[in-house]
mmCIF file of C-alpha atoms and ligand atoms in Angstrom:
data_model
loop_
_atom_site.group_PDB
_atom_site.id
_atom_site.type_symbol
_atom_site.label_atom_id
_atom_site.label_comp_id
_atom_site.label_asym_id
_atom_site.label_seq_id
_atom_site.Cartn_x
_atom_site.Cartn_y
_atom_site.Cartn_z
ATOM 1 C CA UNK A 1 22.804 31.910 -10.707
ATOM 2 C CA UNK A 2 19.629 34.340 -10.588
ATOM 3 C CA UNK A 3 17.547 31.189 -8.533
ATOM 4 C CA UNK A 4 17.459 28.131 -7.829
ATOM 5 C CA UNK A 5 14.169 26.198 -8.018
ATOM 6 C CA UNK A 6 14.968 23.280 -10.489
ATOM 7 C CA UNK A 7 18.452 21.401 -11.207
ATOM 8 C CA UNK A 8 18.513 23.202 -14.830
ATOM 9 C CA UNK A 9 19.533 26.449 -12.761
ATOM 10 C CA UNK A 10 22.700 24.941 -12.582
ATOM 11 C CA UNK A 11 24.947 26.005 -15.698
ATOM 12 C CA UNK A 12 27.930 23.730 -14.804
ATOM 13 C CA UNK A 13 27.475 20.708 -12.528
ATOM 14 C CA UNK A 14 31.060 19.253 -12.222
ATOM 15 C CA UNK A 15 32.106 22.928 -11.151
ATOM 16 C CA UNK A 16 29.513 23.382 -8.610
ATOM 17 C CA UNK A 17 30.257 20.111 -6.964
ATOM 18 C CA UNK A 18 33.939 20.684 -6.815
ATOM 19 C CA UNK A 19 33.302 24.197 -5.836
ATOM 20 C CA UNK A 20 30.685 23.331 -2.830
ATOM 21 C CA UNK A 21 33.570 20.514 -1.660
ATOM 22 C CA UNK A 22 35.942 23.408 -1.424
ATOM 23 C CA UNK A 23 33.509 25.310 0.533
ATOM 24 C CA UNK A 24 33.174 22.283 2.558
ATOM 25 C CA UNK A 25 37.085 22.351 3.537
ATOM 26 C CA UNK A 26 36.832 26.030 4.242
ATOM 27 C CA UNK A 27 33.145 26.968 5.104
ATOM 28 C CA UNK A 28 34.019 30.692 6.284
ATOM 29 C CA UNK A 29 36.387 31.497 3.212
ATOM 30 C CA UNK A 30 33.494 34.096 1.990
ATOM 31 C CA UNK A 31 32.132 34.692 5.609
ATOM 32 C CA UNK A 32 31.755 38.719 4.455
ATOM 33 C CA UNK A 33 30.023 38.163 1.124
ATOM 34 C CA UNK A 34 26.492 38.031 2.808
ATOM 35 C CA UNK A 35 26.897 41.140 5.049
ATOM 36 C CA UNK A 36 23.947 42.919 5.020
ATOM 37 C CA UNK A 37 22.177 40.554 2.890
ATOM 38 C CA UNK A 38 19.365 38.752 4.364
ATOM 39 C CA UNK A 39 17.873 35.145 3.513
ATOM 40 C CA UNK A 40 14.017 34.840 4.228
ATOM 41 C CA UNK A 41 12.968 31.303 4.657
ATOM 42 C CA UNK A 42 9.359 30.253 4.509
ATOM 43 C CA UNK A 43 7.934 26.823 5.214
ATOM 44 C CA UNK A 44 4.649 26.016 4.431
ATOM 45 C CA UNK A 45 5.576 22.403 5.761
ATOM 46 C CA UNK A 46 7.811 20.566 8.557
ATOM 47 C CA UNK A 47 11.710 20.404 8.060
ATOM 48 C CA UNK A 48 14.706 19.611 10.271
ATOM 49 C CA UNK A 49 17.811 19.166 7.923
ATOM 50 C CA UNK A 50 16.764 21.597 5.004
ATOM 51 C CA UNK A 51 15.817 24.425 7.863
ATOM 52 C CA UNK A 52 19.086 24.373 10.151
ATOM 53 C CA UNK A 53 21.386 23.097 7.079
ATOM 54 C CA UNK A 54 20.212 26.237 4.975
ATOM 55 C CA UNK A 55 20.302 28.508 7.844
ATOM 56 C CA UNK A 56 23.710 27.112 8.924
ATOM 57 C CA UNK A 57 24.794 27.971 5.027
ATOM 58 C CA UNK A 58 23.588 31.410 5.018
ATOM 59 C CA UNK A 59 25.025 32.320 8.284
ATOM 60 C CA UNK A 60 28.555 30.818 7.326
ATOM 61 C CA UNK A 61 28.565 33.242 4.122
ATOM 62 C CA UNK A 62 27.573 35.996 7.016
ATOM 63 C CA UNK A 63 23.901 36.544 5.989
ATOM 64 C CA UNK A 64 21.014 37.294 8.118
ATOM 65 C CA UNK A 65 18.380 34.868 8.318
ATOM 66 C CA UNK A 66 14.934 34.991 9.084
ATOM 67 C CA UNK A 67 12.457 32.292 9.313
ATOM 68 C CA UNK A 68 8.589 32.247 8.814
ATOM 69 C CA UNK A 69 6.478 29.060 9.542
ATOM 70 C CA UNK A 70 3.679 30.074 7.132
ATOM 71 C CA UNK A 71 0.850 28.690 9.317
ATOM 72 C CA UNK A 72 1.861 31.144 11.826
ATOM 73 C CA UNK A 73 1.008 33.906 9.539
ATOM 74 C CA UNK A 74 -2.204 35.049 7.448
ATOM 75 C CA UNK A 75 -3.750 32.477 5.192
ATOM 76 C CA UNK A 76 -2.369 32.883 2.045
ATOM 77 C CA UNK A 77 -4.669 32.853 -1.344
ATOM 78 C CA UNK A 78 -3.245 32.014 -4.629
ATOM 79 C CA UNK A 79 -5.987 31.766 -7.051
ATOM 80 C CA UNK A 80 -6.573 35.094 -9.318
ATOM 81 C CA UNK A 81 -9.904 37.106 -9.111
ATOM 82 C CA UNK A 82 -10.640 35.119 -6.075
ATOM 83 C CA UNK A 83 -13.518 36.736 -3.696
ATOM 84 C CA UNK A 84 -11.495 36.583 -0.825
ATOM 85 C CA UNK A 85 -14.377 36.280 1.598
ATOM 86 C CA UNK A 86 -13.318 32.836 3.333
ATOM 87 C CA UNK A 87 -10.469 31.459 5.059
ATOM 88 C CA UNK A 88 -7.879 33.197 3.120
ATOM 89 C CA UNK A 89 -6.788 36.920 4.237
ATOM 90 C CA UNK A 90 -3.820 38.139 2.200
ATOM 91 C CA UNK A 91 -2.952 37.200 -1.466
ATOM 92 C CA UNK A 92 0.507 35.982 -2.528
ATOM 93 C CA UNK A 93 0.956 39.063 -4.754
ATOM 94 C CA UNK A 94 1.313 41.433 -1.729
ATOM 95 C CA UNK A 95 2.876 39.177 0.613
ATOM 96 C CA UNK A 96 5.630 38.522 -1.792
ATOM 97 C CA UNK A 97 6.229 41.720 -3.050
ATOM 98 C CA UNK A 98 6.348 42.738 0.957
ATOM 99 C CA UNK A 99 8.989 39.683 1.907
ATOM 100 C CA UNK A 100 10.984 41.153 -1.061
ATOM 101 C CA UNK A 101 11.301 44.009 0.473
ATOM 102 C CA UNK A 102 12.732 42.378 3.860
ATOM 103 C CA UNK A 103 14.664 39.854 1.950
ATOM 104 C CA UNK A 104 17.822 39.699 -0.711
ATOM 105 C CA UNK A 105 16.774 36.050 -1.240
ATOM 106 C CA UNK A 106 13.522 34.097 -0.440
ATOM 107 C CA UNK A 107 13.703 29.702 0.077
ATOM 108 C CA UNK A 108 10.339 28.211 0.384
ATOM 109 C CA UNK A 109 9.342 24.892 1.064
ATOM 110 C CA UNK A 110 6.103 23.889 -0.190
ATOM 111 C CA UNK A 111 4.954 20.231 -0.167
ATOM 112 C CA UNK A 112 1.962 18.871 -2.929
ATOM 113 C CA UNK A 113 -1.203 17.827 -1.848
ATOM 114 C CA UNK A 114 -1.173 14.569 -3.304
ATOM 115 C CA UNK A 115 -4.828 14.919 -4.420
ATOM 116 C CA UNK A 116 -4.908 16.745 -7.560
ATOM 117 C CA UNK A 117 -2.090 16.131 -9.818
ATOM 118 C CA UNK A 118 -2.406 18.863 -12.311
ATOM 119 C CA UNK A 119 -2.470 21.200 -9.451
ATOM 120 C CA UNK A 120 0.734 20.159 -7.760
ATOM 121 C CA UNK A 121 2.266 20.074 -11.350
ATOM 122 C CA UNK A 122 1.486 23.476 -11.619
ATOM 123 C CA UNK A 123 3.740 24.045 -8.881
ATOM 124 C CA UNK A 124 1.562 26.787 -7.650
ATOM 125 C CA UNK A 125 3.364 27.807 -4.799
ATOM 126 C CA UNK A 126 6.750 28.302 -6.008
ATOM 127 C CA UNK A 127 5.887 29.967 -9.161
ATOM 128 C CA UNK A 128 3.525 32.354 -7.366
ATOM 129 C CA UNK A 129 6.860 33.193 -5.637
ATOM 130 C CA UNK A 130 8.908 33.397 -8.856
ATOM 131 C CA UNK A 131 6.192 35.524 -10.154
ATOM 132 C CA UNK A 132 5.250 38.246 -7.545
ATOM 133 C CA UNK A 133 8.852 38.322 -5.671
ATOM 134 C CA UNK A 134 11.211 40.744 -6.941
ATOM 135 C CA UNK A 135 14.324 39.086 -5.348
ATOM 136 C CA UNK A 136 15.856 35.321 -6.490
ATOM 137 C CA UNK A 137 14.102 32.199 -5.086
ATOM 138 C CA UNK A 138 15.239 29.049 -3.634
ATOM 139 C CA UNK A 139 13.141 25.518 -3.365
ATOM 140 C CA UNK A 140 13.724 24.225 -0.280
ATOM 141 C CA UNK A 141 11.344 21.317 -1.763
ATOM 142 C CA UNK A 142 8.268 21.701 -3.769
ATOM 143 C CA UNK A 143 5.417 19.876 -5.064
ATOM 144 C CA UNK A 144 7.743 18.121 -7.434
ATOM 145 C CA UNK A 145 11.270 19.062 -6.620
ATOM 146 C CA UNK A 146 13.842 19.033 -4.241
ATOM 147 C CA UNK A 147 17.220 20.259 -6.170
ATOM 148 C CA UNK A 148 19.090 21.025 -3.070
ATOM 149 C CA UNK A 149 18.473 17.612 -1.721
ATOM 150 C CA UNK A 150 20.070 16.724 -5.261
ATOM 151 C CA UNK A 151 22.709 18.969 -5.065
ATOM 152 C CA UNK A 152 23.799 17.191 -1.727
ATOM 153 C CA UNK A 153 23.706 13.482 -2.862
ATOM 154 C CA UNK A 154 25.653 14.298 -6.087
ATOM 155 C CA UNK A 155 28.150 16.133 -3.842
ATOM 156 C CA UNK A 156 28.396 13.017 -1.538
ATOM 157 C CA UNK A 157 28.426 10.402 -4.560
ATOM 158 C CA UNK A 158 31.418 12.108 -5.983
ATOM 159 C CA UNK A 159 32.878 12.646 -2.793
ATOM 160 C CA UNK A 160 32.583 9.171 -1.690
ATOM 161 C CA UNK A 161 32.925 7.131 -5.258
ATOM 162 C CA UNK A 162 35.804 4.585 -5.927
ATOM 163 C CA UNK A 163 34.955 4.515 -9.196
ATOM 164 C CA UNK A 164 35.022 6.584 -12.192
ATOM 165 C CA UNK A 165 31.428 5.694 -13.524
ATOM 166 C CA UNK A 166 29.742 4.006 -10.162
ATOM 167 C CA UNK A 167 26.791 1.880 -10.348
ATOM 168 C CA UNK A 168 23.938 3.918 -9.028
ATOM 169 C CA UNK A 169 20.372 2.066 -7.760
ATOM 170 C CA UNK A 170 17.011 4.001 -6.902
ATOM 171 C CA UNK A 171 15.155 1.410 -5.146
ATOM 172 C CA UNK A 172 11.592 2.119 -4.128
ATOM 173 C CA UNK A 173 10.723 0.670 -0.496
ATOM 174 C CA UNK A 174 7.265 0.904 1.407
ATOM 175 C CA UNK A 175 5.615 3.502 3.658
ATOM 176 C CA UNK A 176 2.555 3.731 5.653
ATOM 177 C CA UNK A 177 1.706 7.068 4.292
ATOM 178 C CA UNK A 178 1.039 9.125 0.873
ATOM 179 C CA UNK A 179 4.731 10.668 0.534
ATOM 180 C CA UNK A 180 5.504 12.939 -2.440
ATOM 181 C CA UNK A 181 7.515 11.970 -5.513
ATOM 182 C CA UNK A 182 9.833 15.205 -5.206
ATOM 183 C CA UNK A 183 12.723 13.760 -4.002
ATOM 184 C CA UNK A 184 12.860 10.791 -6.297
ATOM 185 C CA UNK A 185 12.120 13.499 -9.135
ATOM 186 C CA UNK A 186 15.198 15.264 -8.621
ATOM 187 C CA UNK A 187 17.572 12.408 -7.785
ATOM 188 C CA UNK A 188 16.903 10.726 -11.214
ATOM 189 C CA UNK A 189 17.420 14.115 -12.710
ATOM 190 C CA UNK A 190 20.616 14.938 -11.040
ATOM 191 C CA UNK A 191 21.916 11.440 -11.679
ATOM 192 C CA UNK A 192 20.699 11.621 -15.538
ATOM 193 C CA UNK A 193 23.331 14.524 -15.511
ATOM 194 C CA UNK A 194 26.417 12.908 -13.499
ATOM 195 C CA UNK A 195 28.319 10.466 -14.907
ATOM 196 C CA UNK A 196 27.128 7.386 -13.190
ATOM 197 C CA UNK A 197 25.260 3.939 -14.666
ATOM 198 C CA UNK A 198 21.622 4.795 -13.217
ATOM 199 C CA UNK A 199 18.468 2.506 -13.122
ATOM 200 C CA UNK A 200 15.641 2.611 -10.642
ATOM 201 C CA UNK A 201 13.488 -0.410 -9.475
ATOM 202 C CA UNK A 202 10.147 -0.395 -8.143
ATOM 203 C CA UNK A 203 6.756 -2.354 -8.365
ATOM 204 C CA UNK A 204 5.309 -2.795 -11.271
ATOM 205 C CA UNK A 205 2.774 0.265 -11.214
ATOM 206 C CA UNK A 206 4.798 2.702 -9.348
ATOM 207 C CA UNK A 207 6.487 4.606 -12.492
ATOM 208 C CA UNK A 208 7.665 8.154 -11.809
ATOM 209 C CA UNK A 209 6.735 10.469 -14.022
ATOM 210 C CA UNK A 210 7.953 9.272 -17.507
ATOM 211 C CA UNK A 211 8.712 12.915 -18.818
ATOM 212 C CA UNK A 212 11.026 13.166 -15.349
ATOM 213 C CA UNK A 213 12.327 9.114 -15.924
ATOM 214 C CA UNK A 214 13.007 9.581 -19.775
ATOM 215 C CA UNK A 215 15.074 6.537 -21.032
ATOM 216 C CA UNK A 216 16.539 5.464 -17.254
ATOM 217 C CA UNK A 217 16.189 2.148 -17.494
ATOM 218 C CA UNK A 218 13.538 0.370 -14.792
ATOM 219 C CA UNK A 219 13.456 -2.856 -13.250
ATOM 220 C CA UNK A 220 10.552 -4.210 -11.508
ATOM 221 C CA UNK A 221 13.122 -6.888 -9.756
ATOM 222 C CA UNK A 222 14.979 -5.373 -7.106
ATOM 223 C CA UNK A 223 17.363 -8.172 -6.288
ATOM 224 C CA UNK A 224 17.994 -8.336 -9.822
ATOM 225 C CA UNK A 225 18.458 -4.531 -10.234
ATOM 226 C CA UNK A 226 20.619 -3.980 -6.881
ATOM 227 C CA UNK A 227 23.317 -6.757 -8.292
ATOM 228 C CA UNK A 228 26.676 -4.826 -8.538
ATOM 229 C CA UNK A 229 25.591 -1.487 -7.197
ATOM 230 C CA UNK A 230 27.828 1.144 -5.772
ATOM 231 C CA UNK A 231 25.381 3.281 -4.375
ATOM 232 C CA UNK A 232 21.763 2.396 -3.656
ATOM 233 C CA UNK A 233 19.277 5.149 -2.643
ATOM 234 C CA UNK A 234 16.256 4.232 -1.303
ATOM 235 C CA UNK A 235 13.126 6.618 -0.987
ATOM 236 C CA UNK A 236 9.262 5.563 -1.192
ATOM 237 C CA UNK A 237 7.143 7.889 -3.066
ATOM 238 C CA UNK A 238 3.191 7.058 -3.556
ATOM 239 C CA UNK A 239 2.026 6.670 -6.948
ATOM 240 C CA UNK A 240 2.016 8.557 -9.903
ATOM 241 C CA UNK A 241 -0.573 7.375 -12.312
ATOM 242 C CA UNK A 242 -3.202 6.540 -9.490
ATOM 243 C CA UNK A 243 -2.018 9.820 -7.674
ATOM 244 C CA UNK A 244 -0.985 10.417 -4.604
ATOM 245 C CA UNK A 245 -2.341 6.685 -3.419
ATOM 246 C CA UNK A 246 -0.428 4.080 -1.139
ATOM 247 C CA UNK A 247 -1.082 0.907 -3.682
ATOM 248 C CA UNK A 248 1.656 -1.206 -2.100
ATOM 249 C CA UNK A 249 3.122 -1.670 1.102
ATOM 250 C CA UNK A 250 4.663 -4.841 0.620
ATOM 251 C CA UNK A 251 7.740 -5.231 3.251
ATOM 252 C CA UNK A 252 9.580 -7.215 0.678
ATOM 253 C CA UNK A 253 11.041 -4.234 -0.838
ATOM 254 C CA UNK A 254 12.269 -2.890 2.677
ATOM 255 C CA UNK A 255 16.121 -2.622 2.275
ATOM 256 C CA UNK A 256 18.134 -4.986 4.096
ATOM 257 C CA UNK A 257 21.825 -5.751 4.733
ATOM 258 C CA UNK A 258 21.597 -8.887 3.113
ATOM 259 C CA UNK A 259 19.926 -7.001 -0.569
ATOM 260 C CA UNK A 260 22.536 -3.858 -0.032
ATOM 261 C CA UNK A 261 25.546 -6.000 0.191
ATOM 262 C CA UNK A 262 28.802 -4.103 -0.032
ATOM 263 C CA UNK A 263 26.858 -0.900 -1.965
ATOM 264 C CA UNK A 264 26.543 2.313 0.178
ATOM 265 C CA UNK A 265 23.208 3.292 1.004
ATOM 266 C CA UNK A 266 22.023 6.816 0.999
ATOM 267 C CA UNK A 267 18.218 8.256 2.342
ATOM 268 C CA UNK A 268 17.295 11.819 2.373
ATOM 269 C CA UNK A 269 15.871 11.174 5.841
ATOM 270 C CA UNK A 270 13.837 11.157 8.106
ATOM 271 C CA UNK A 271 13.599 7.613 7.455
ATOM 272 C CA UNK A 272 11.366 5.141 9.269
ATOM 273 C CA UNK A 273 13.786 2.124 10.655
ATOM 274 C CA UNK A 274 12.559 -1.353 9.792
ATOM 275 C CA UNK A 275 10.020 0.174 7.054
ATOM 276 C CA UNK A 276 11.984 1.507 4.561
ATOM 277 C CA UNK A 277 15.344 0.146 5.914
ATOM 278 C CA UNK A 278 16.363 -2.571 8.696
ATOM 279 C CA UNK A 279 18.176 -1.226 11.649
ATOM 280 C CA UNK A 280 21.509 -3.579 9.877
ATOM 281 C CA UNK A 281 21.700 -0.973 7.280
ATOM 282 C CA UNK A 282 21.199 2.478 8.937
ATOM 283 C CA UNK A 283 23.950 1.205 11.904
ATOM 284 C CA UNK A 284 26.437 -0.786 9.627
ATOM 285 C CA UNK A 285 29.386 0.729 8.168
ATOM 286 C CA UNK A 286 27.722 1.129 4.483
ATOM 287 C CA UNK A 287 25.351 3.969 5.473
ATOM 288 C CA UNK A 288 26.414 7.250 4.406
ATOM 289 C CA UNK A 289 23.234 9.166 5.486
ATOM 290 C CA UNK A 290 25.213 10.992 7.879
ATOM 291 C CA UNK A 291 27.170 12.228 5.262
ATOM 292 C CA UNK A 292 24.479 12.947 2.669
ATOM 293 C CA UNK A 293 22.937 15.330 5.326
ATOM 294 C CA UNK A 294 26.227 17.158 6.046
ATOM 295 C CA UNK A 295 26.225 17.773 2.678
ATOM 296 C CA UNK A 296 23.110 19.601 2.727
ATOM 297 C CA UNK A 297 25.023 22.780 4.423
ATOM 298 C CA UNK A 298 27.280 23.003 1.447
ATOM 299 C CA UNK A 299 24.761 22.209 -1.366
ATOM 300 C CA UNK A 300 22.821 25.154 0.190
ATOM 301 C CA UNK A 301 26.056 27.352 0.751
ATOM 302 C CA UNK A 302 27.032 27.026 -2.695
ATOM 303 C CA UNK A 303 23.922 27.730 -4.181
ATOM 304 C CA UNK A 304 23.269 31.357 -1.750
ATOM 305 C CA UNK A 305 26.969 31.973 -2.863
ATOM 306 C CA UNK A 306 26.609 31.740 -6.371
ATOM 307 C CA UNK A 307 23.052 33.980 -6.117
ATOM 308 C CA UNK A 308 25.119 36.363 -4.162
ATOM 309 C CA UNK A 309 27.936 36.612 -6.380
ATOM 310 C CA UNK A 310 25.352 37.777 -9.027
ATOM 311 C CA UNK A 311 23.263 40.244 -6.925
HETATM 312 N N1 CP B 401 15.645 15.573 3.518
HETATM 313 C C1 CP B 401 15.011 16.384 3.631
HETATM 314 O O1 CP B 401 14.727 17.685 2.974
HETATM 315 O O2 CP B 401 15.294 16.769 5.280
HETATM 316 P P1 CP B 401 13.970 17.626 6.078
HETATM 317 O O3 CP B 401 12.655 17.272 5.673
HETATM 318 O O4 CP B 401 14.135 17.398 7.534
HETATM 319 O O5 CP B 401 14.209 19.318 6.123
#
């Protein structure tokens, strides 16, 4: 593997899931592979799971880890040809090349602004690192994608399914703030590749990017969509068409134990209790959110291992 910025960077999904489960059984099997190699993790935005699980994954492989909260560094300029006489002190062209001298792999988290769809879809920050860095790049959640989360989700479903082809439903939920579509986008793309019966339910008008959802069935009736589901993945996203807006906060879309039934409950976390999902679900025996978060380590570890194998 040369990089992991999009799900398409995985050449064999079933193999990588199997390899991740093997790593989980023996996390230190390759503890010398990363000796004298360094991972630099750059955070333009907050994180709990991604930060800690990726650091743990790298250390399980014997790597050194450096973490930079980008807000603590010089303001970066991403546009070409700018007269840098305002707030930006350093151009990404120099920054990416400099960091490449200090690290063997660079991992980046950079959320969308959610005000300019075209700019967000250009993945300016992630693509600038891909363009100007001379080492492999890992996406720790970008403007439009969260492929490490999606890989952890695929591992979790593969481990916990009791059926050859489980029914998986992605269900929108209300939220008071405008959230990115990244987690939902990557989950959709991952489920399209996994052997599952997959559908999406959300209020009318909350369609994700049609270039991502493609032919995935969409049902505006949540109750109907959830019928006989084996896994229900709950996530809020802000409006894609009326870009970045919060147009619906209908509490009737919150996930409840009654609606969930016997299905397993998934969420990437962090989650707002009793807004996105009621306490009874998160505290109930069908919630697998903690297992999901645990698999973030092994998703990151198998990705780092495959990149290290290729260095
Ligand atoms: N799910 C996820 O990416 O969690 P963090 O935002 O805490 O990293």
